[in-house]
Amino acid sequence: METERQNQAVAAYDRLKQDIVAGHFRPGEKLLMSHLKERYSLGTGPMREALSQLVAERLVTAISQRGYRVAKMSLAELEDIYDARAHLEAMIVGLAVERGDEHWEAQVIASAHTLASVAEIRSPEEMLSLWDRRHQAFHTAIASGCGSDKLMEARASLMGQAERYRQLWLRQTVFSTEALAHKREEHAALVEVLLARDAARASQMMLEHLQTPVPIITAVVRDAHLVAD
Amino acid sequence: METERQNQAVAAYDRLKQDIVAGHFRPGEKLLMSHLKERYSLGTGPMREALSQLVAERLVTAISQRGYRVAKMSLAELEDIYDARAHLEAMIVGLAVERGDEHWEAQVIASAHTLASVAEIRSPEEMLSLWDRRHQAFHTAIASGCGSDKLMEARASLMGQAERYRQLWLRQTVFSTEALAHKREEHAALVEVLLARDAARASQMMLEHLQTPVPIITAVVRDAHLVAD
DNA sequence: AAAAATAAAAATGTCGATATTTTTAAAAAA
DNA sequence: TTTTTTAAAAATATCGACATTTTTATTTTT
């Protein structure tokens, strides 16, 4: 058993993406080739390869002969991403309710339980990352019932684009006992409707559930001066 | 006014993608670096950049240290892509009917008219490419009413993955007077429902409309031995 | 025939040469 | 003096040649 050996471009892609999402490089910031090469200690070839991947994912913008920049964030983009994600996921959930089998049901119940039992026994940061991971696993478990790899890929692509905005929402929600309790209720209600196999209602609930973060993020984005407009 | 100067990686990406979609490189075929460099006359850097783009689009597969191959085609993938595309587009059409303005209506009517008036005055190949372009423009005009760039991107991504399969359907349909007439009817009925602003019905019609190519492509794929299974 | 050693082919990565863009400084005009 | 224009310099992006590492094919040995 040995770890799959990956090339430098992939390694650079992972690290740079992490740095952008975590805010080490800020929206709109110039990504200087010489700086990136030094930071990740590699040559121009693999670096450009990693950058062009991130361009395809809309996390970086490129202009020929003028280099790369971290993609800007905007309220318009925030709204578009969350609207698209909500409608896509609502559609997927409808399919999942129609198509999901017993194994799917079991996964949904299991991940819901695992998520609900996250307690504040650890440090705030650990609690945050644990809840986040389990929350994402919960939603992924629900969506996977649609049985379509391609729809799951489209979903993953939108979630990747949402990630920088989602990070802002996460802290607000997890560190608020009130907000967290409310999410717990929403999740419980969602599971109930899923198991009742009510496709239309599940779809509608998911649509609303996924739109709730927008006002919260809007406020944070404005405060943190992350956008120009 | 001068043409935007694009780099070699983008040029190579365009040409290679075209070559794959048009079948110059067949599914599963090894993409030898030395051969590609010669064919497109450029160095390894830009070539790898272009290849990694196509990997992200699922048109090429890569194994670290073992190079690149044209992604295989399969009946399972065909079904998944068309199922995903149909459900995505059905959802988008529902939004378009709800959100589309007068300008959207005008665009839909205009592109429907342009499509319907394709006549066999040119050579078969010209006729094919003309009908194809207008057909795509028609569907894009409808979808654009959803008003979401991100949904349009997700749609474009799926269409890109469908392209190799769609090419097979195109010839069968355009060169059959019967099939073409049937499509014309479907399109006319679709426009009618769109303008009547019946979201549920439009969505359902689009779902069915986009699933009709699957049996046709299945037959061609089997005949042409494009898949292993 | 199976395993090991060797040779050939291919993929990956670094580096420096070249072209382009941006910045800075100087000169000219308002 | 301030603004605009022009020219030079610096910074940067892009690319392909070359070197290194890894995989694959071939031959030799047991």
PDB file of C-alpha atoms in Angstrom, chain A residues 37 72 79 84 87-88 101 104 112 119 127-128 143 147 167 176 202 223 228:
ATOM      1  CA  LYS A  37       7.092  29.996  -7.553  1.00  0.00           C
ATOM      2  CA  LYS A  72     -13.067  39.226  -7.139  1.00  0.00           C
ATOM      3  CA  GLU A  79     -26.594  35.878  -4.975  1.00  0.00           C
ATOM      4  CA  ALA A  84     -28.103  28.469  -8.650  1.00  0.00           C
ATOM      5  CA  HIS A  87     -32.278  25.426  -7.370  1.00  0.00           C
ATOM      6  CA  LEU A  88     -29.848  22.754  -8.489  1.00  0.00           C
ATOM      7  CA  ASP A 101     -32.916   3.167  -2.141  1.00  0.00           C
ATOM      8  CA  TRP A 104     -29.505   5.936   0.698  1.00  0.00           C
ATOM      9  CA  ALA A 112     -27.978  13.309  10.239  1.00  0.00           C
ATOM     10  CA  ALA A 119     -20.958  18.814  20.973  1.00  0.00           C
ATOM     11  CA  MET A 127     -15.831  22.293  16.798  1.00  0.00           C
ATOM     12  CA  LEU A 128     -16.156  24.497  13.717  1.00  0.00           C
ATOM     13  CA  ALA A 143     -27.919  14.574  -2.830  1.00  0.00           C
ATOM     14  CA  GLY A 147     -27.749   8.530  -8.615  1.00  0.00           C
ATOM     15  CA  GLN A 167     -16.644  30.286   5.036  1.00  0.00           C
ATOM     16  CA  SER A 176     -24.299  31.155  17.560  1.00  0.00           C
ATOM     17  CA  ALA A 202     -38.492  18.049   0.161  1.00  0.00           C
ATOM     18  CA  ASP A 223     -18.481  44.741   6.837  1.00  0.00           C
ATOM     19  CA  ALA A 228     -15.881  46.996  -4.440  1.00  0.00           C
TER      20      ALA A 228
END
